[in-house]
Amino acid sequence: MAGRLRVARTIPSLRRSVELYRHAGDRVALVPTMGALHRGHMALVREARRRAKRVVVSIFVNPTQFAPHEDFASYPRTFATDVKVLREAGVNLVWAPSVGAMYPDGFATRIAPEGAAKVGLEDRFRPHFFGGVATVVAKLFTQVAPDIALFGQKDYQQLRVITQMAKDLDLPLKVIGVPTVREPDGLALSSRNVYLSTAERAVAPILQRVLKECAARINGGEEIAKVLEVGRIEVDLAGFALDYLEARHALTLTPITSQKDGPVRLLVAARLGKTRLIDNIGV
């Protein structure tokens, strides 16, 4: 499967490669990442290869989505290993700009998403986050000009924000959400899982277990508010510092009190030691 893989570090180099794909009439897929690739990312790559002739993977640790107290400096960076894995997976092009290439001197434009970006979930704890994500993803979309872009459903609020942004800005591509990849014990794969101690790693899968139990009880007809109240207690008792456990409309992410109000998505975020974990499940 391994083949020739190009690494582009400047906009002109990126666009020359993409123009060759376009000239050949090839469909182009983009998989945006911050590197430190794991099996979840590779599931996105496999789906991209299934849907398009050419696959571009971006690797860029985006500083504008990190708050000053967050882990930008220590975020895992494994570029050489990532490129090797992507070459073996049949990826055609890696877009790996520097911070200066992405945000040159004088850069002065930001996207300020609303809708799903302002519903009191991640935005309540990371108010800077979605503006940084929306800006960098909009740039990636215009730089690569893909036919499709693939994102994991683990970052569900992010997926909804990006899907809405592409629609609102009339961007000529389709945003595709790919199901979360998990460890055998249910823990959602994340580059930040490397921060978990051995003891914390043993506890971490409880988040997914609580989500599944809540979903089953809601499907069984129990009242959503009571189910979530019990779920929050279980997360607390397991040793997490809970940020939220919420039931939301699966498309708008607005609060929901009954399954009759529309498709339900359960979303959770909690800290275990110094590591913040998020997860979600459809009901």
mmCIF file of C-alpha atoms in Angstrom:
data_model
loop_
_atom_site.group_PDB
_atom_site.id
_atom_site.type_symbol
_atom_site.label_atom_id
_atom_site.label_comp_id
_atom_site.label_asym_id
_atom_site.label_seq_id
_atom_site.Cartn_x
_atom_site.Cartn_y
_atom_site.Cartn_z
ATOM 1 C CA MET A 1 0.000 0.000 0.000
ATOM 2 C CA ALA A 2 2.929 2.341 0.762
ATOM 3 C CA GLY A 3 3.711 4.755 -2.031
ATOM 4 C CA ARG A 4 5.131 8.157 -2.776
ATOM 5 C CA LEU A 5 4.136 10.730 -0.190
ATOM 6 C CA ARG A 6 4.772 14.441 -0.642
ATOM 7 C CA VAL A 7 5.172 16.831 2.302
ATOM 8 C CA ALA A 8 4.162 20.425 1.572
ATOM 9 C CA ARG A 9 5.212 23.213 3.942
ATOM 10 C CA THR A 10 4.248 26.301 1.927
ATOM 11 C CA ILE A 11 0.980 27.371 0.299
ATOM 12 C CA PRO A 12 2.480 27.419 -3.248
ATOM 13 C CA SER A 13 3.869 23.886 -2.790
ATOM 14 C CA LEU A 14 0.524 22.647 -1.456
ATOM 15 C CA ARG A 15 -1.437 24.201 -4.290
ATOM 16 C CA ARG A 16 0.882 22.840 -6.987
ATOM 17 C CA SER A 17 0.249 19.314 -5.727
ATOM 18 C CA VAL A 18 -3.519 19.773 -5.416
ATOM 19 C CA GLU A 19 -3.698 21.313 -8.908
ATOM 20 C CA LEU A 20 -2.119 18.149 -10.315
ATOM 21 C CA TYR A 21 -4.854 16.076 -8.675
ATOM 22 C CA ARG A 22 -7.521 18.411 -10.030
ATOM 23 C CA HIS A 23 -6.024 18.367 -13.522
ATOM 24 C CA ALA A 24 -6.228 14.542 -13.459
ATOM 25 C CA GLY A 25 -9.893 14.788 -12.427
ATOM 26 C CA ASP A 26 -9.236 13.126 -9.069
ATOM 27 C CA ARG A 27 -11.540 13.522 -6.065
ATOM 28 C CA VAL A 28 -9.660 14.973 -3.057
ATOM 29 C CA ALA A 29 -10.268 14.223 0.635
ATOM 30 C CA LEU A 30 -8.819 16.186 3.558
ATOM 31 C CA VAL A 31 -8.186 14.774 7.038
ATOM 32 C CA PRO A 32 -7.249 17.653 9.383
ATOM 33 C CA THR A 33 -5.117 16.592 12.380
ATOM 34 C CA MET A 34 -2.773 17.999 14.998
ATOM 35 C CA GLY A 35 -0.469 14.999 14.576
ATOM 36 C CA ALA A 36 0.369 12.454 17.311
ATOM 37 C CA LEU A 37 -1.622 10.076 15.143
ATOM 38 C CA HIS A 38 -3.415 7.055 16.582
ATOM 39 C CA ARG A 39 -5.896 4.434 15.316
ATOM 40 C CA GLY A 40 -8.703 6.987 15.407
ATOM 41 C CA HIS A 41 -6.902 9.181 12.903
ATOM 42 C CA MET A 42 -6.122 6.177 10.733
ATOM 43 C CA ALA A 43 -9.822 5.261 10.643
ATOM 44 C CA LEU A 44 -10.403 8.722 9.145
ATOM 45 C CA VAL A 45 -7.641 8.068 6.602
ATOM 46 C CA ARG A 46 -9.140 4.711 5.624
ATOM 47 C CA GLU A 47 -12.567 6.290 5.145
ATOM 48 C CA ALA A 48 -10.968 9.089 3.115
ATOM 49 C CA ARG A 49 -9.227 6.570 0.837
ATOM 50 C CA ARG A 50 -12.523 4.759 0.373
ATOM 51 C CA ARG A 51 -14.255 7.956 -0.719
ATOM 52 C CA ALA A 52 -11.567 9.762 -2.748
ATOM 53 C CA LYS A 53 -8.701 9.021 -5.099
ATOM 54 C CA ARG A 54 -6.346 11.497 -3.371
ATOM 55 C CA VAL A 55 -5.956 11.956 0.391
ATOM 56 C CA VAL A 56 -4.389 15.008 2.015
ATOM 57 C CA VAL A 57 -3.643 14.922 5.751
ATOM 58 C CA SER A 58 -2.846 18.193 7.489
ATOM 59 C CA ILE A 59 -0.602 18.172 10.562
ATOM 60 C CA PHE A 60 -0.706 21.468 12.425
ATOM 61 C CA VAL A 61 -0.812 22.047 16.186
ATOM 62 C CA ASN A 62 -2.985 25.143 16.118
ATOM 63 C CA PRO A 63 -1.960 27.661 18.799
ATOM 64 C CA THR A 64 -5.144 29.742 18.530
ATOM 65 C CA GLN A 65 -7.339 26.991 20.002
ATOM 66 C CA PHE A 66 -5.238 26.644 23.165
ATOM 67 C CA ALA A 67 -5.767 28.940 26.152
ATOM 68 C CA PRO A 68 -2.630 30.167 27.993
ATOM 69 C CA HIS A 69 -3.110 27.566 30.751
ATOM 70 C CA GLU A 70 -3.564 24.667 28.314
ATOM 71 C CA ASP A 71 -1.022 22.202 26.933
ATOM 72 C CA PHE A 72 0.130 23.773 23.640
ATOM 73 C CA ALA A 73 3.852 23.550 24.475
ATOM 74 C CA SER A 74 3.601 19.971 25.751
ATOM 75 C CA TYR A 75 1.051 18.668 23.230
ATOM 76 C CA PRO A 76 2.544 15.447 21.807
ATOM 77 C CA ARG A 77 4.403 15.965 18.536
ATOM 78 C CA THR A 78 5.542 12.886 16.597
ATOM 79 C CA PHE A 79 5.959 14.200 13.050
ATOM 80 C CA ALA A 80 8.508 11.696 11.693
ATOM 81 C CA THR A 81 6.492 8.734 12.971
ATOM 82 C CA ASP A 82 3.252 10.270 11.687
ATOM 83 C CA VAL A 83 4.673 10.677 8.167
ATOM 84 C CA LYS A 84 5.916 7.086 8.131
ATOM 85 C CA VAL A 85 2.485 5.767 9.163
ATOM 86 C CA LEU A 86 0.703 7.952 6.600
ATOM 87 C CA ARG A 87 3.043 6.788 3.820
ATOM 88 C CA GLU A 88 2.279 3.167 4.669
ATOM 89 C CA ALA A 89 -1.458 3.991 4.685
ATOM 90 C CA GLY A 90 -1.331 5.275 1.101
ATOM 91 C CA VAL A 91 -1.781 8.993 1.842
ATOM 92 C CA ASN A 92 -0.717 11.209 -1.068
ATOM 93 C CA LEU A 93 0.125 14.507 0.595
ATOM 94 C CA VAL A 94 0.902 15.858 4.061
ATOM 95 C CA TRP A 95 0.232 19.567 4.564
ATOM 96 C CA ALA A 96 2.513 20.629 7.430
ATOM 97 C CA PRO A 97 2.676 24.427 7.602
ATOM 98 C CA SER A 98 4.623 26.340 10.225
ATOM 99 C CA VAL A 99 2.798 28.729 12.541
ATOM 100 C CA GLY A 100 4.282 31.560 10.469
ATOM 101 C CA ALA A 101 2.900 30.095 7.244
ATOM 102 C CA MET A 102 -0.575 29.693 8.740
ATOM 103 C CA TYR A 103 -0.610 32.992 10.640
ATOM 104 C CA PRO A 104 1.869 35.352 8.919
ATOM 105 C CA ASP A 105 2.751 38.760 10.336
ATOM 106 C CA GLY A 106 -0.253 41.035 10.089
ATOM 107 C CA PHE A 107 -2.817 38.216 10.200
ATOM 108 C CA ALA A 108 -5.970 39.947 11.436
ATOM 109 C CA THR A 109 -9.067 37.903 10.540
ATOM 110 C CA ARG A 110 -10.927 35.508 12.826
ATOM 111 C CA ILE A 111 -14.134 33.525 12.489
ATOM 112 C CA ALA A 112 -16.539 33.849 15.431
ATOM 113 C CA PRO A 113 -18.961 30.896 15.227
ATOM 114 C CA GLU A 114 -22.285 30.918 17.024
ATOM 115 C CA GLY A 115 -25.088 28.323 17.003
ATOM 116 C CA ALA A 116 -23.600 25.029 18.177
ATOM 117 C CA ALA A 117 -20.477 26.888 19.326
ATOM 118 C CA LYS A 118 -22.483 28.757 21.984
ATOM 119 C CA VAL A 119 -24.547 26.129 23.775
ATOM 120 C CA GLY A 120 -22.769 25.862 27.138
ATOM 121 C CA LEU A 121 -20.756 22.686 26.574
ATOM 122 C CA GLU A 122 -17.078 22.960 25.582
ATOM 123 C CA ASP A 123 -17.552 26.688 25.029
ATOM 124 C CA ARG A 124 -18.349 27.170 28.723
ATOM 125 C CA PHE A 125 -14.971 25.750 29.753
ATOM 126 C CA ARG A 126 -12.893 26.723 26.700
ATOM 127 C CA PRO A 127 -14.428 29.976 25.402
ATOM 128 C CA HIS A 128 -11.494 30.595 23.049
ATOM 129 C CA PHE A 129 -11.655 27.147 21.453
ATOM 130 C CA PHE A 130 -14.218 27.222 18.660
ATOM 131 C CA GLY A 131 -13.079 30.566 17.271
ATOM 132 C CA GLY A 132 -9.580 29.102 16.931
ATOM 133 C CA VAL A 133 -10.859 25.854 15.428
ATOM 134 C CA ALA A 134 -13.251 27.529 12.990
ATOM 135 C CA THR A 135 -10.570 29.943 11.777
ATOM 136 C CA VAL A 136 -7.915 27.307 11.185
ATOM 137 C CA VAL A 137 -10.344 24.828 9.585
ATOM 138 C CA ALA A 138 -11.715 27.528 7.264
ATOM 139 C CA LYS A 139 -8.131 28.233 6.213
ATOM 140 C CA LEU A 140 -7.445 24.533 5.651
ATOM 141 C CA PHE A 141 -10.603 24.229 3.550
ATOM 142 C CA THR A 142 -9.620 27.172 1.333
ATOM 143 C CA GLN A 143 -5.968 26.087 1.133
ATOM 144 C CA VAL A 144 -6.632 22.471 0.136
ATOM 145 C CA ALA A 145 -10.046 22.971 -1.540
ATOM 146 C CA PRO A 146 -11.072 19.336 -0.922
ATOM 147 C CA ASP A 147 -14.248 17.669 -2.106
ATOM 148 C CA ILE A 148 -14.755 16.126 1.335
ATOM 149 C CA ALA A 149 -13.265 16.591 4.804
ATOM 150 C CA LEU A 150 -13.412 13.951 7.531
ATOM 151 C CA PHE A 151 -13.614 14.497 11.291
ATOM 152 C CA GLY A 152 -14.077 12.131 14.213
ATOM 153 C CA GLN A 153 -17.349 12.117 16.124
ATOM 154 C CA LYS A 154 -15.492 12.094 19.456
ATOM 155 C CA ASP A 155 -15.226 15.891 19.214
ATOM 156 C CA TYR A 156 -18.943 16.072 18.532
ATOM 157 C CA GLN A 157 -19.561 19.754 19.250
ATOM 158 C CA GLN A 158 -16.588 20.616 17.032
ATOM 159 C CA LEU A 159 -18.055 18.464 14.246
ATOM 160 C CA ARG A 160 -21.378 20.307 14.464
ATOM 161 C CA VAL A 161 -19.657 23.728 14.472
ATOM 162 C CA ILE A 162 -17.524 22.884 11.422
ATOM 163 C CA THR A 163 -20.460 21.355 9.530
ATOM 164 C CA GLN A 164 -22.505 24.518 10.129
ATOM 165 C CA MET A 165 -19.615 26.798 9.190
ATOM 166 C CA ALA A 166 -19.092 25.037 5.858
ATOM 167 C CA LYS A 167 -22.813 25.318 5.140
ATOM 168 C CA ASP A 168 -23.109 28.969 6.202
ATOM 169 C CA LEU A 169 -20.063 30.072 4.180
ATOM 170 C CA ASP A 170 -21.183 28.113 1.095
ATOM 171 C CA LEU A 171 -17.904 26.184 1.036
ATOM 172 C CA PRO A 172 -17.972 23.652 -1.825
ATOM 173 C CA LEU A 173 -17.212 20.529 0.178
ATOM 174 C CA LYS A 174 -18.968 17.908 2.297
ATOM 175 C CA VAL A 175 -18.040 17.494 5.970
ATOM 176 C CA ILE A 176 -18.236 13.851 7.069
ATOM 177 C CA GLY A 177 -18.302 12.612 10.670
ATOM 178 C CA VAL A 178 -16.657 9.243 11.311
ATOM 179 C CA PRO A 179 -17.615 7.106 14.352
ATOM 180 C CA THR A 180 -15.323 7.244 17.394
ATOM 181 C CA VAL A 181 -12.616 4.582 17.573
ATOM 182 C CA ARG A 182 -12.226 3.010 21.009
ATOM 183 C CA GLU A 183 -9.909 0.835 23.034
ATOM 184 C CA PRO A 184 -11.262 -2.653 23.805
ATOM 185 C CA ASP A 185 -12.471 -1.378 27.207
ATOM 186 C CA GLY A 186 -14.433 1.460 25.599
ATOM 187 C CA LEU A 187 -12.114 4.434 26.164
ATOM 188 C CA ALA A 188 -12.285 6.827 23.216
ATOM 189 C CA LEU A 189 -8.904 7.162 21.505
ATOM 190 C CA SER A 190 -7.264 10.545 22.039
ATOM 191 C CA SER A 191 -3.730 11.899 21.689
ATOM 192 C CA ARG A 192 -4.092 13.169 25.267
ATOM 193 C CA ASN A 193 -4.597 9.652 26.664
ATOM 194 C CA VAL A 194 -0.796 9.429 26.960
ATOM 195 C CA TYR A 195 -1.087 11.823 29.912
ATOM 196 C CA LEU A 196 -3.065 9.271 31.976
ATOM 197 C CA SER A 197 -1.242 7.422 34.751
ATOM 198 C CA THR A 198 -1.681 3.652 34.988
ATOM 199 C CA ALA A 199 -4.272 4.049 37.747
ATOM 200 C CA GLU A 200 -6.130 6.783 35.856
ATOM 201 C CA ARG A 201 -6.124 4.701 32.678
ATOM 202 C CA ALA A 202 -7.920 1.927 34.556
ATOM 203 C CA VAL A 203 -10.654 4.353 35.653
ATOM 204 C CA ALA A 204 -11.048 6.276 32.374
ATOM 205 C CA PRO A 205 -13.410 3.802 30.595
ATOM 206 C CA ILE A 206 -16.079 4.483 33.239
ATOM 207 C CA LEU A 207 -17.084 7.600 31.252
ATOM 208 C CA GLN A 208 -18.178 5.508 28.284
ATOM 209 C CA ARG A 209 -19.866 2.972 30.549
ATOM 210 C CA VAL A 210 -21.932 5.712 32.220
ATOM 211 C CA LEU A 211 -22.932 7.127 28.817
ATOM 212 C CA LYS A 212 -24.102 3.702 27.635
ATOM 213 C CA GLU A 213 -26.058 3.095 30.826
ATOM 214 C CA CYS A 214 -27.722 6.515 30.564
ATOM 215 C CA ALA A 215 -28.627 5.949 26.910
ATOM 216 C CA ALA A 216 -30.137 2.553 27.712
ATOM 217 C CA ARG A 217 -32.239 3.982 30.551
ATOM 218 C CA ILE A 218 -33.475 6.875 28.395
ATOM 219 C CA ASN A 219 -34.370 4.408 25.640
ATOM 220 C CA GLY A 220 -36.225 2.445 28.292
ATOM 221 C CA GLY A 221 -38.482 5.428 28.893
ATOM 222 C CA GLU A 222 -36.934 6.937 32.019
ATOM 223 C CA GLU A 223 -36.967 10.712 32.463
ATOM 224 C CA ILE A 224 -33.836 12.310 31.005
ATOM 225 C CA ALA A 225 -33.221 14.690 33.928
ATOM 226 C CA LYS A 226 -33.293 11.869 36.498
ATOM 227 C CA VAL A 227 -31.075 9.619 34.386
ATOM 228 C CA LEU A 228 -28.463 12.382 34.036
ATOM 229 C CA GLU A 229 -28.571 13.151 37.750
ATOM 230 C CA VAL A 230 -27.640 9.541 38.549
ATOM 231 C CA GLY A 231 -24.990 9.523 35.796
ATOM 232 C CA ARG A 232 -23.323 12.653 37.203
ATOM 233 C CA ILE A 233 -23.141 11.079 40.646
ATOM 234 C CA GLU A 234 -21.550 7.924 39.205
ATOM 235 C CA VAL A 235 -18.898 9.986 37.374
ATOM 236 C CA ASP A 236 -18.120 11.934 40.556
ATOM 237 C CA LEU A 237 -17.883 8.786 42.675
ATOM 238 C CA ALA A 238 -15.438 7.238 40.190
ATOM 239 C CA GLY A 239 -12.975 10.054 40.918
ATOM 240 C CA PHE A 240 -13.555 12.375 37.966
ATOM 241 C CA ALA A 241 -13.971 16.145 38.272
ATOM 242 C CA LEU A 242 -17.060 16.493 36.072
ATOM 243 C CA ASP A 243 -17.414 19.487 33.762
ATOM 244 C CA TYR A 244 -20.718 18.376 32.245
ATOM 245 C CA LEU A 245 -22.931 15.412 31.421
ATOM 246 C CA GLU A 246 -25.740 16.661 29.187
ATOM 247 C CA ALA A 247 -28.485 15.476 26.844
ATOM 248 C CA ARG A 248 -28.697 17.665 23.740
ATOM 249 C CA HIS A 249 -30.434 17.750 20.359
ATOM 250 C CA ALA A 250 -28.088 15.826 18.083
ATOM 251 C CA LEU A 251 -28.025 18.524 15.391
ATOM 252 C CA THR A 252 -28.416 21.864 17.165
ATOM 253 C CA LEU A 253 -26.944 20.825 20.549
ATOM 254 C CA THR A 254 -29.688 22.782 22.306
ATOM 255 C CA PRO A 255 -30.907 21.334 25.642
ATOM 256 C CA ILE A 256 -33.466 18.573 25.375
ATOM 257 C CA THR A 257 -35.796 17.127 28.021
ATOM 258 C CA SER A 258 -37.530 14.327 26.120
ATOM 259 C CA GLN A 259 -36.827 11.983 23.235
ATOM 260 C CA LYS A 260 -39.881 13.530 21.567
ATOM 261 C CA ASP A 261 -37.880 16.769 21.173
ATOM 262 C CA GLY A 262 -35.672 15.199 18.502
ATOM 263 C CA PRO A 263 -32.640 12.936 18.158
ATOM 264 C CA VAL A 264 -30.688 12.888 21.437
ATOM 265 C CA ARG A 265 -26.919 13.025 21.928
ATOM 266 C CA LEU A 266 -25.362 12.515 25.350
ATOM 267 C CA LEU A 267 -22.111 14.444 25.865
ATOM 268 C CA VAL A 268 -19.650 14.331 28.769
ATOM 269 C CA ALA A 269 -16.426 16.077 29.742
ATOM 270 C CA ALA A 270 -14.469 15.378 32.914
ATOM 271 C CA ARG A 271 -10.971 15.648 34.321
ATOM 272 C CA LEU A 272 -9.048 12.682 35.640
ATOM 273 C CA GLY A 273 -5.935 13.942 37.353
ATOM 274 C CA LYS A 274 -4.453 16.471 34.910
ATOM 275 C CA THR A 275 -6.112 14.942 31.843
ATOM 276 C CA ARG A 276 -9.404 16.207 30.450
ATOM 277 C CA LEU A 277 -11.479 13.550 28.682
ATOM 278 C CA ILE A 278 -14.536 14.037 26.469
ATOM 279 C CA ASP A 279 -16.940 11.536 24.963
ATOM 280 C CA ASN A 280 -20.444 11.271 23.560
ATOM 281 C CA ILE A 281 -23.013 8.747 22.397
ATOM 282 C CA GLY A 282 -26.191 8.805 20.361
ATOM 283 C CA VAL A 283 -29.424 7.723 22.049
#
